[in-house]
XYZ file of C-alpha atoms in Angstrom:
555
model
C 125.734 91.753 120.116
C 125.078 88.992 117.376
C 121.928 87.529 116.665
C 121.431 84.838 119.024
C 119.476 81.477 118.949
C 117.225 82.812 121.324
C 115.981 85.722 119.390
C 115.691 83.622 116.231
C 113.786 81.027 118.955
C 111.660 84.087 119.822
C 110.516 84.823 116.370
C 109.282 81.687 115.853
C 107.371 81.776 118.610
C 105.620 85.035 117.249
C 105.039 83.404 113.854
C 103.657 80.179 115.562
C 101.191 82.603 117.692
C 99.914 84.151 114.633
C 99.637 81.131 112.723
C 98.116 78.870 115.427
C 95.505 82.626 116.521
C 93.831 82.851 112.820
C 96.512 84.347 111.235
C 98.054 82.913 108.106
C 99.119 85.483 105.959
C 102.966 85.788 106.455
C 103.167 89.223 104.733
C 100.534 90.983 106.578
C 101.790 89.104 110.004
C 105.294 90.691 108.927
C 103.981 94.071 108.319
C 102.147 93.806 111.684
C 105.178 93.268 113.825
C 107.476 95.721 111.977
C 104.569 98.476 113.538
C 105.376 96.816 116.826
C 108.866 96.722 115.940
C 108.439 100.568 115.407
C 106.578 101.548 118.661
C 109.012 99.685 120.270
C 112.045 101.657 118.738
C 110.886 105.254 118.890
C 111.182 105.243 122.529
C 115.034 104.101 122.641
C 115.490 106.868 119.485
C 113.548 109.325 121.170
C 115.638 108.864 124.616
C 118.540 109.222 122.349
C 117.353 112.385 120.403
C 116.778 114.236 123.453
C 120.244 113.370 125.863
C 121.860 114.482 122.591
C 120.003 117.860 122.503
C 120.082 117.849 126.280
C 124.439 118.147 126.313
C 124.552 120.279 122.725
C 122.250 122.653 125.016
C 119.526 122.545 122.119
C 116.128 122.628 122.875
C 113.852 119.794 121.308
C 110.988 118.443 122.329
C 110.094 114.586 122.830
C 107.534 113.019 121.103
C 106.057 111.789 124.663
C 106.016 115.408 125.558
C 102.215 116.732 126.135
C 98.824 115.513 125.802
C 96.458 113.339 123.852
C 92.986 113.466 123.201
C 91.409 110.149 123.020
C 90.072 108.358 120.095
C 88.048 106.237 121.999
C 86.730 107.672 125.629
C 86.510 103.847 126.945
C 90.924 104.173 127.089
C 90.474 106.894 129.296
C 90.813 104.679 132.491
C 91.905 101.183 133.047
C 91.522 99.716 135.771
C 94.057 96.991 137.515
C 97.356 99.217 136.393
C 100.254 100.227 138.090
C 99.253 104.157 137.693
C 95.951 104.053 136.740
C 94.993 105.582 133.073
C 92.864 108.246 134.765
C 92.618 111.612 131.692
C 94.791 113.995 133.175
C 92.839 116.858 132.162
C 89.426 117.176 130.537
C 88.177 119.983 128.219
C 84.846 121.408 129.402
C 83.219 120.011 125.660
C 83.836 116.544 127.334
C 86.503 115.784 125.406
C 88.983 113.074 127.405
C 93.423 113.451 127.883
C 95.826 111.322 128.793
C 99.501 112.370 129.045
C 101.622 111.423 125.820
C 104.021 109.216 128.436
C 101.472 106.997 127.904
C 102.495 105.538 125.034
C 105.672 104.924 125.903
C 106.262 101.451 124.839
C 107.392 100.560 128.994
C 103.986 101.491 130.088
C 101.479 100.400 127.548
C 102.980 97.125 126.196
C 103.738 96.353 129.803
C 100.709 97.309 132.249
C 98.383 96.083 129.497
C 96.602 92.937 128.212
C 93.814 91.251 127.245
C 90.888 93.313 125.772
C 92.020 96.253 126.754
C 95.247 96.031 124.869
C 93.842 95.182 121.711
C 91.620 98.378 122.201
C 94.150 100.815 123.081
C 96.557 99.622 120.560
C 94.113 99.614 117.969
C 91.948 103.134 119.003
C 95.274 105.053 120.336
C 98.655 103.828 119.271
C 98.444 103.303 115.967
C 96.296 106.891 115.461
C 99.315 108.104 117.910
C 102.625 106.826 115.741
C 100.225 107.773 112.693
C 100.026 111.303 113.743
C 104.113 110.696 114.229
C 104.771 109.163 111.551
C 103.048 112.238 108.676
C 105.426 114.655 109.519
C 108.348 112.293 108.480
C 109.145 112.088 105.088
C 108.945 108.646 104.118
C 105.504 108.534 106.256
C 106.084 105.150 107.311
C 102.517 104.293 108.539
C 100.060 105.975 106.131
C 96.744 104.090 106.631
C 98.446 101.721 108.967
C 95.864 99.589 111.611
C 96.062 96.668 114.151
C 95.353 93.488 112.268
C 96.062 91.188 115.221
C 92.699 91.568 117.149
C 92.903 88.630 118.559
C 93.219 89.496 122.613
C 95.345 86.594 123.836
C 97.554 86.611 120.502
C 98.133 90.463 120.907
C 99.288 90.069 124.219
C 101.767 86.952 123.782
C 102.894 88.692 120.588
C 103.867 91.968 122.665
C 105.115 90.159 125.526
C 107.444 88.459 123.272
C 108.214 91.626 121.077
C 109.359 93.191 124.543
C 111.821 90.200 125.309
C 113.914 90.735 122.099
C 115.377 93.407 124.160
C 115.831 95.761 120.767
C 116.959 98.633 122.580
C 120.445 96.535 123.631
C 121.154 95.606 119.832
C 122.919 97.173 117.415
C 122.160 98.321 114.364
C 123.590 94.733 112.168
C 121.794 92.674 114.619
C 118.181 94.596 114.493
C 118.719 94.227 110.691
C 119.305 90.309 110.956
C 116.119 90.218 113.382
C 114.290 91.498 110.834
C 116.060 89.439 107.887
C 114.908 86.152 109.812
C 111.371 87.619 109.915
C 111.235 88.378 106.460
C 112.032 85.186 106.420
C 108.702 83.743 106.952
C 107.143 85.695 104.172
C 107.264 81.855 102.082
C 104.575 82.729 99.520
C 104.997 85.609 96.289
C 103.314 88.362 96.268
C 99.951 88.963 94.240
C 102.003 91.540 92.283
C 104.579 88.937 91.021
C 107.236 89.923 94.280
C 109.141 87.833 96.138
C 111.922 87.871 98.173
C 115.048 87.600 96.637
C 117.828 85.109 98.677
C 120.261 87.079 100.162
C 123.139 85.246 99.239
C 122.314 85.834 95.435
C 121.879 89.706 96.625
C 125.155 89.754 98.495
C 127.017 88.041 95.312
C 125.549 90.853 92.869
C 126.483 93.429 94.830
C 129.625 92.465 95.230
C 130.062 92.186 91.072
C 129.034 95.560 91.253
C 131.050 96.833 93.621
C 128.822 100.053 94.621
C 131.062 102.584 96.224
C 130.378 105.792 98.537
C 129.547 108.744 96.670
C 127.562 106.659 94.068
C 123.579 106.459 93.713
C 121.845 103.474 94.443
C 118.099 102.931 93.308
C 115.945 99.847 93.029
C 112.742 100.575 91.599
C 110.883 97.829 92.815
C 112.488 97.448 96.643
C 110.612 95.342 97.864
C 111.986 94.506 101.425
C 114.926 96.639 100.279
C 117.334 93.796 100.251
C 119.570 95.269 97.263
C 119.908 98.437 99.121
C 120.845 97.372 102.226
C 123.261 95.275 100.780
C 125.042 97.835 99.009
C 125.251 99.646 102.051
C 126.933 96.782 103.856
C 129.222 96.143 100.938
C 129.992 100.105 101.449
C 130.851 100.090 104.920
C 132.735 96.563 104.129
C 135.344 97.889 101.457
C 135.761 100.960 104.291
C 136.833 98.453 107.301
C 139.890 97.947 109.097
C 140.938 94.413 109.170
C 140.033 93.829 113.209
C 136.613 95.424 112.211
C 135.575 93.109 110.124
C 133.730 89.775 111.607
C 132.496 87.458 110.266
C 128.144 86.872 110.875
C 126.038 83.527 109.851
C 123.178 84.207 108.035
C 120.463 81.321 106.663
C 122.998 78.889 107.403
C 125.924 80.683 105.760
C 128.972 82.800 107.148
C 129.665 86.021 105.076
C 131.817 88.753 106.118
C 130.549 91.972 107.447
C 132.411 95.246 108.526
C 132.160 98.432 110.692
C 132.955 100.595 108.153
C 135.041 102.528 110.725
C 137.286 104.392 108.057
C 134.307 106.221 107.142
C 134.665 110.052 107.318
C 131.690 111.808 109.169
C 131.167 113.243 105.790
C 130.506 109.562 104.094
C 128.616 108.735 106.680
C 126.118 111.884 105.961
C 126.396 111.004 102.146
C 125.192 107.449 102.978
C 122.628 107.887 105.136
C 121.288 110.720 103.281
C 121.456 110.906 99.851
C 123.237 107.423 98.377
C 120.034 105.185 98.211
C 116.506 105.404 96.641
C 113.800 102.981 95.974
C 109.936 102.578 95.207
C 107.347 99.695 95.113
C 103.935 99.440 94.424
C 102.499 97.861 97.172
C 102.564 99.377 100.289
C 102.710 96.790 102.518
C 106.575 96.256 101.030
C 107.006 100.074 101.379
C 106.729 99.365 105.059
C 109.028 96.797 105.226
C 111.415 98.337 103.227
C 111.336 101.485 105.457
C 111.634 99.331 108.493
C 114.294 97.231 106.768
C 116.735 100.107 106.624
C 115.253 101.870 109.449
C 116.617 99.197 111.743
C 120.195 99.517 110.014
C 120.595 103.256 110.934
C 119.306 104.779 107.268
C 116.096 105.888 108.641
C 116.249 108.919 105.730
C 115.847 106.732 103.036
C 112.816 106.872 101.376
C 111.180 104.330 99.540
C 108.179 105.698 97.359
C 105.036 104.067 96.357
C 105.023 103.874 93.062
C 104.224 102.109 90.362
C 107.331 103.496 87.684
C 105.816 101.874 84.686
C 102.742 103.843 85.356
C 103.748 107.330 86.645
C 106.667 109.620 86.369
C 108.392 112.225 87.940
C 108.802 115.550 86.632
C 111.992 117.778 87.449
C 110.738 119.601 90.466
C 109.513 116.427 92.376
C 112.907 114.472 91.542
C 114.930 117.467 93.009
C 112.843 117.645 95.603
C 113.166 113.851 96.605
C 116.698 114.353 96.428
C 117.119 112.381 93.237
C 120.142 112.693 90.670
C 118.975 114.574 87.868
C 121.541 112.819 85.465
C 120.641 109.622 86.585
C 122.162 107.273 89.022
C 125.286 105.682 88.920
C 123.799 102.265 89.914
C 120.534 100.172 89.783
C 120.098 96.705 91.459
C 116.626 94.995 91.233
C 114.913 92.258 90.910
C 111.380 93.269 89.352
C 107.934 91.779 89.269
C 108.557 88.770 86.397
C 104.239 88.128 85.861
C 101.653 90.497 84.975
C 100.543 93.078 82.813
C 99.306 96.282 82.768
C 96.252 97.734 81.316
C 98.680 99.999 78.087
C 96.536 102.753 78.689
C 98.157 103.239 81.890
C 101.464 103.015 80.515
C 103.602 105.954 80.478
C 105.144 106.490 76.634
C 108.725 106.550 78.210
C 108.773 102.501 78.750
C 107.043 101.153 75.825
C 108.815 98.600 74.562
C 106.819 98.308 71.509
C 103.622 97.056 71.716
C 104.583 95.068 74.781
C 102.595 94.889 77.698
C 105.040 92.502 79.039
C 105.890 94.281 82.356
C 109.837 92.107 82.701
C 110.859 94.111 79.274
C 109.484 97.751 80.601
C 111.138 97.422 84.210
C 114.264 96.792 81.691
C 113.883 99.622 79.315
C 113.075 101.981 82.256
C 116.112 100.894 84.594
C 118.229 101.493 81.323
C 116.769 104.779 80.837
C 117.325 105.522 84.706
C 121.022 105.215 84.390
C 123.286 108.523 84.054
C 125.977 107.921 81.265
C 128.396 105.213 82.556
C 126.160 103.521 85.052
C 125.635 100.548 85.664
C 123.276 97.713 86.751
C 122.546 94.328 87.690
C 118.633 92.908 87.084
C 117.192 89.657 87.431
C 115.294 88.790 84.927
C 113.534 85.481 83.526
C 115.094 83.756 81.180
C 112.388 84.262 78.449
C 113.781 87.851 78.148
C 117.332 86.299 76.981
C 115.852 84.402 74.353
C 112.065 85.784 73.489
C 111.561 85.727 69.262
C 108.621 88.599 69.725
C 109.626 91.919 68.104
C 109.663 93.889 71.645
C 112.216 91.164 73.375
C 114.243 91.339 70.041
C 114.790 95.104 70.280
C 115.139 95.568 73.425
C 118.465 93.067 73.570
C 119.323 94.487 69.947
C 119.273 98.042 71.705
C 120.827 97.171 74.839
C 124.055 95.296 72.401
C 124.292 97.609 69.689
C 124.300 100.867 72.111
C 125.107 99.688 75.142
C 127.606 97.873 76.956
C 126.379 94.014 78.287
C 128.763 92.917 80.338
C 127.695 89.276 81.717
C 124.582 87.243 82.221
C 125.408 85.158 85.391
C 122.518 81.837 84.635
C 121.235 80.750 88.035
C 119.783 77.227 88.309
C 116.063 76.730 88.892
C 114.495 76.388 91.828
C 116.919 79.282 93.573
C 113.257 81.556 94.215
C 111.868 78.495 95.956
C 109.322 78.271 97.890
C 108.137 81.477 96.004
C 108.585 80.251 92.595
C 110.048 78.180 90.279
C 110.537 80.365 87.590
C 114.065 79.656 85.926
C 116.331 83.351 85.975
C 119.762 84.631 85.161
C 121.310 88.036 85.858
C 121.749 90.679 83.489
C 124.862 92.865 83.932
C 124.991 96.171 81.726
C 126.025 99.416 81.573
C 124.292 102.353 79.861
C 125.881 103.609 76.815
C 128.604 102.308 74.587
C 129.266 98.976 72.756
C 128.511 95.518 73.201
C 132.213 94.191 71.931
C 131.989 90.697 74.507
C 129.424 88.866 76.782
C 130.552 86.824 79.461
C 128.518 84.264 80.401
C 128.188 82.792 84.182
C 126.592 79.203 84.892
C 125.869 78.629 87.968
C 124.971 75.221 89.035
C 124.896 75.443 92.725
C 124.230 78.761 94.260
C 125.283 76.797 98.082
C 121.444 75.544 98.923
C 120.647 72.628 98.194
C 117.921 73.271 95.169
C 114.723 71.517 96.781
C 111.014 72.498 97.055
C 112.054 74.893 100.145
C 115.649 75.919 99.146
C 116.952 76.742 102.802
C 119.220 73.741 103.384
C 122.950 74.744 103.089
C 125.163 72.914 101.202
C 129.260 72.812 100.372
C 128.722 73.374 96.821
C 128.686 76.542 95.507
C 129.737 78.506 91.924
C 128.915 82.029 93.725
C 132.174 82.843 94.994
C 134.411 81.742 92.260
C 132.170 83.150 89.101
C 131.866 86.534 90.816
C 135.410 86.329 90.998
C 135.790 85.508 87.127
C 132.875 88.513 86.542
C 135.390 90.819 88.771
C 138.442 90.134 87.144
C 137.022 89.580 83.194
C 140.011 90.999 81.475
C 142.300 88.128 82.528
C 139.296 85.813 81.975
C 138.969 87.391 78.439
C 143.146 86.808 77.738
C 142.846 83.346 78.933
C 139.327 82.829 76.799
C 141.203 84.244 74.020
C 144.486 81.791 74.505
C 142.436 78.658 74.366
C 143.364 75.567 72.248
C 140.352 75.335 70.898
C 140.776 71.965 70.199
C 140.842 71.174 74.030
C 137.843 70.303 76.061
C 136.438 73.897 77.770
C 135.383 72.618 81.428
C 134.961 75.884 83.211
C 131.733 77.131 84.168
C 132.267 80.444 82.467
C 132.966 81.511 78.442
C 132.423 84.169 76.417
C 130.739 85.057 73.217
C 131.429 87.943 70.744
C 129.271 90.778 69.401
C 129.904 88.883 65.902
C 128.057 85.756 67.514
C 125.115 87.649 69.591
C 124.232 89.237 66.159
C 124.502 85.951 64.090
C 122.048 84.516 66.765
C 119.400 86.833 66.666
C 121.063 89.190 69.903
C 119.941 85.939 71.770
C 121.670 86.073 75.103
C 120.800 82.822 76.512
C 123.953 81.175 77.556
C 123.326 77.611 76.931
C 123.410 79.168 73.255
C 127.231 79.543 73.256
C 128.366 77.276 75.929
C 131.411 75.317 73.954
C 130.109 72.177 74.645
C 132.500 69.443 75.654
C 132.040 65.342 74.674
C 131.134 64.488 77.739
C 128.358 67.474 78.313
C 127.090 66.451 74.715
C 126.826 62.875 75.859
C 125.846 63.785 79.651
C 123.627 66.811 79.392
C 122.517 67.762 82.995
C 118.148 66.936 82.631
C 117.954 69.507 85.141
C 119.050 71.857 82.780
C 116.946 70.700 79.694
C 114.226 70.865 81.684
C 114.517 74.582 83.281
C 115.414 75.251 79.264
C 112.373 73.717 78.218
C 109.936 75.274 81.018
C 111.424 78.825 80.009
C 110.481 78.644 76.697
C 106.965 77.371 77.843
C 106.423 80.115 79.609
C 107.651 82.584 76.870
C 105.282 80.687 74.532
C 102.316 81.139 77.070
C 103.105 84.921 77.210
C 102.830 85.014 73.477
C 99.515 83.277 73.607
C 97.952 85.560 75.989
C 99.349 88.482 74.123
C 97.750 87.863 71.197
C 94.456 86.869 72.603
C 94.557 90.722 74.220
C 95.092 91.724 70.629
C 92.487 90.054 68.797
C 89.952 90.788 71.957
C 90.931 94.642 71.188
C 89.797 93.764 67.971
C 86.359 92.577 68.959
C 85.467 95.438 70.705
């Protein structure tokens, strides 16, 4: 079933509960209902789990199976329920039990309310899915607890949780629910993350063009939009024509399939051992574990980890299942502000004496590549063009023995509301040469590029660049076979290694864009301006760099 107005209608109401209840933060209001989201959903998986065992004739047992010792001795009875929450047994030490079909989401989150609710959610379910939730391996609710306390709100919230009717959806529309509430996280992160639109996701991945059998990791996951999208794109390219439909998302229609010509054994590959991601803050571990939870890759596991900061020796990346060669892929979009104390920072990402944490995330999703692989980052556009030593090495590095493929430019304003920092996409592959660049401007990314950035629009570059980007040897022959005395009026050109090293291994594109009379004359301000704020900020990073020098010095 697709995702309807009503549930969308729904979620709003949730958000508008919270809000209007005391509670304004949009990331921990997010993180909240994914837990309900979760106590919800381990019912319908755990009815599931044990039919399935049931007709193989295996034995399992359900998580609702047995007995539970209460937290708090005031849970122990209830009164004004349909059963009655009297302990069902009672060790002599005084210690008070109620049966484990207690927390069944269709007796809790329906006989309750009020008071009582918030205390048995609070004291018992969240110590209960806890408990759960450590022997898992991605141990999605590690210091988890109720942040809605709030009685009325709680109950409204669960009432409304309990409408969505999750159990009747399928796996694409639980992952849309959850899209549009990620939706509603409208501030950045203190850590610099935001989420990234998923139309620009959706048009990377498809430049990619991930396939199964190949690793997937995103080091700073965040909601775990790249690698959910690769997994669509997956089970797209394996679709029969009638199982492909078509679903609107934020205003747009892309096409999604049911990846029915995959073999069981693709299936086992993707679920299991295709994608891999970590992220510092755990709130965004939860989502991201929720994120693909709700799309059927409930064995992915998303780490907490700060990679610029720790590593992994051998024996923990086999154990976590991770390529030792490398993957074959990396999609992210990491933290663009902040630095790090360098004492902290492991020797294998130094870029330098660079504390700039956009240039480490680079060198260490190079270094994370196996031979061949490739990747697609977001990155400020002070990285393209930065004149410190660090930034200069780092591009002369990735050009001289490497392979840059592209650097799609993406207008300001597309990470609005979060920020208004001006980006482009940098397309590489580890090892190599640098022998060509193409160079992608996009203009209109299909949203209309105000203060909020959610209005659709009919003009968009997406589709037809990433087309250019997928088929760059016939761009390259018809770049080549120019009269170079005519006007160039696509949105797309090329430069040469010969060029890139002329200009310092600047890869800014407005450096090489063949400029035509009418661009000279008619220069979009827009784009001046995002030029001009870029290098603003790149100066202001300089600044503060070497006032953390010279304050090293005082000490």
């Amino acid at each position: 079933m697709p995702l309807t107005a009503e549930m969308r209608r729904s979620i709003d109401q949730i958000r508008d509960y919270l809000f209007g209840g005391g509670y304004p933060d949009p990331v921990s209001n997010t993180e909240q209902l994914s837990f309900l989201f979760y106590f919800y959903l381990i019912q319908v998986l755990d009815t599931e789990a044990t039919e399935r065992a049931r007709l193989l004739h295996l034995s399992i047992r359900s998580v609702f199976e047995g007995e539970w010792e209460l937290r708090n001795p005031a849970n122990a009875m209830v009164p004004g329920t349909r059963e009655g929450w009297l302990p069902s047994a009672a060790l002599h030490t005084g210690a008070h039990y109620i049966p484990r079909s207690r927390f069944r989401w269709s007796v809790w989150a329906e006989e309750l309310s009020g008071d009582a609710l918030v205390r048995f959610v609070r004291d018992e379910v969240f110590p209960f899915f806890a408990e759960i939730s450590e022997a898992l391996a991605h141990d999605f609710m590690h210091g988890a607890r109720l942040g809605i306390d709030e009685p009325t709100v709680l109950t409204q919230v669960v009432r409304l949780v309990t409408g969505l009717r999750l159990d009747q959806a399928d796996a694409d529309t639980k992952g849309d629910l959850f899209e549009h509430v990620l939706r509603q996280m409208k501030q950045a992160g203190e850590l610099g993350q935001f989420r990234t639109p998923r139309h620009i996701i959706r048009t990377i991945v498809e430049m990619v063009d991930p396939k199964v059998g190949e690793t997937v990791y995103d080091p700073a996951a965040g909601t775990a939009g790249f690698l959910v999208a690769a997994y669509n794109h997956m089970r797209l390219t394996h679709s029969s024509p009638d199982k492909i439909v078509e679903a609107e998302m934020e205003g747009k229609v892309h096409r999604r399939g049911l990846g029915d010509r995959l073999t069981d054994g693709q299936l086992a590959t993707l679920h299991d051992k295709s994608f891999f991601g970590n992220d510092v803050d755990p709130k965004m571990v939860r989502l991201a574990t929720m994120n693909l939870s709700l799309r059927g890759l409930g064995n992915v596991r998303i780490l907490q980890r700060n990679v610029l900061t720790t590593q992994l020796d051998e024996r923990i990346r086999a154990e976590l299942g991770q390529p030792a060669e490398g993957f074959h892929i990396v999609l992210a979009n990491p933290p663009f502000s902040g630095r790090i104390d360098k004492d902290r920072i492991v020797d294998s990402v130094k870029v330098g004496a660079t504390s700039a944490t956009e240039l480490m995330f680079l060198k260490y999703m190079l270094d994370s590549l196996q031979s061949g692989g490739r990747a697609a980052v977001v990155v400020p556009e002070g990285v393209l063009f930065g004149s410190t030593v660090a930034h200069r090495e780092l591009r002369r590095h990735l050009i001289d023995r490497h392979r840059v493929d592209a650097v799609m430019s993406l207008p300001g304003g597309v990470f609005q509301p979060y920020s208004g920092v001006k980006t482009s996409v940098l397309f590489f592959r580890r090892d190599g040469r640098t022998d060509r660049v193409l160079f992608l401007h996009v203009e209109n990314d299909g949203y209309k590029l105000d203060a909020n950035h959610d209005t659709p629009i009919a003009a968009d570059d997406l589709p037809k660049l990433s087309q250019v980007f997928i088929r760059r040897d016939e761009a390259w022959a018809r770049w080549v076979a120019r009269d170079t005395a005519e006007e160039w009026n696509e949105k797309w050109w090329f430069a040469d290694a010969a060029a890139l090293r002329t200009n310092d291994f600047s890869l800014s594109a407005s450096r090489y864009r063949p400029m035509s009379q009418s661009q000279m004359e008619h220069q979009d301000p827009r784009t001046l301006l995002d030029e001009l704020a870029a290098i603003e900020a790149e100066i202001v990073k300089e600044l503060e760099t070497l006032r953390g020098l010279l304050a090293e010095d005082d000490e």
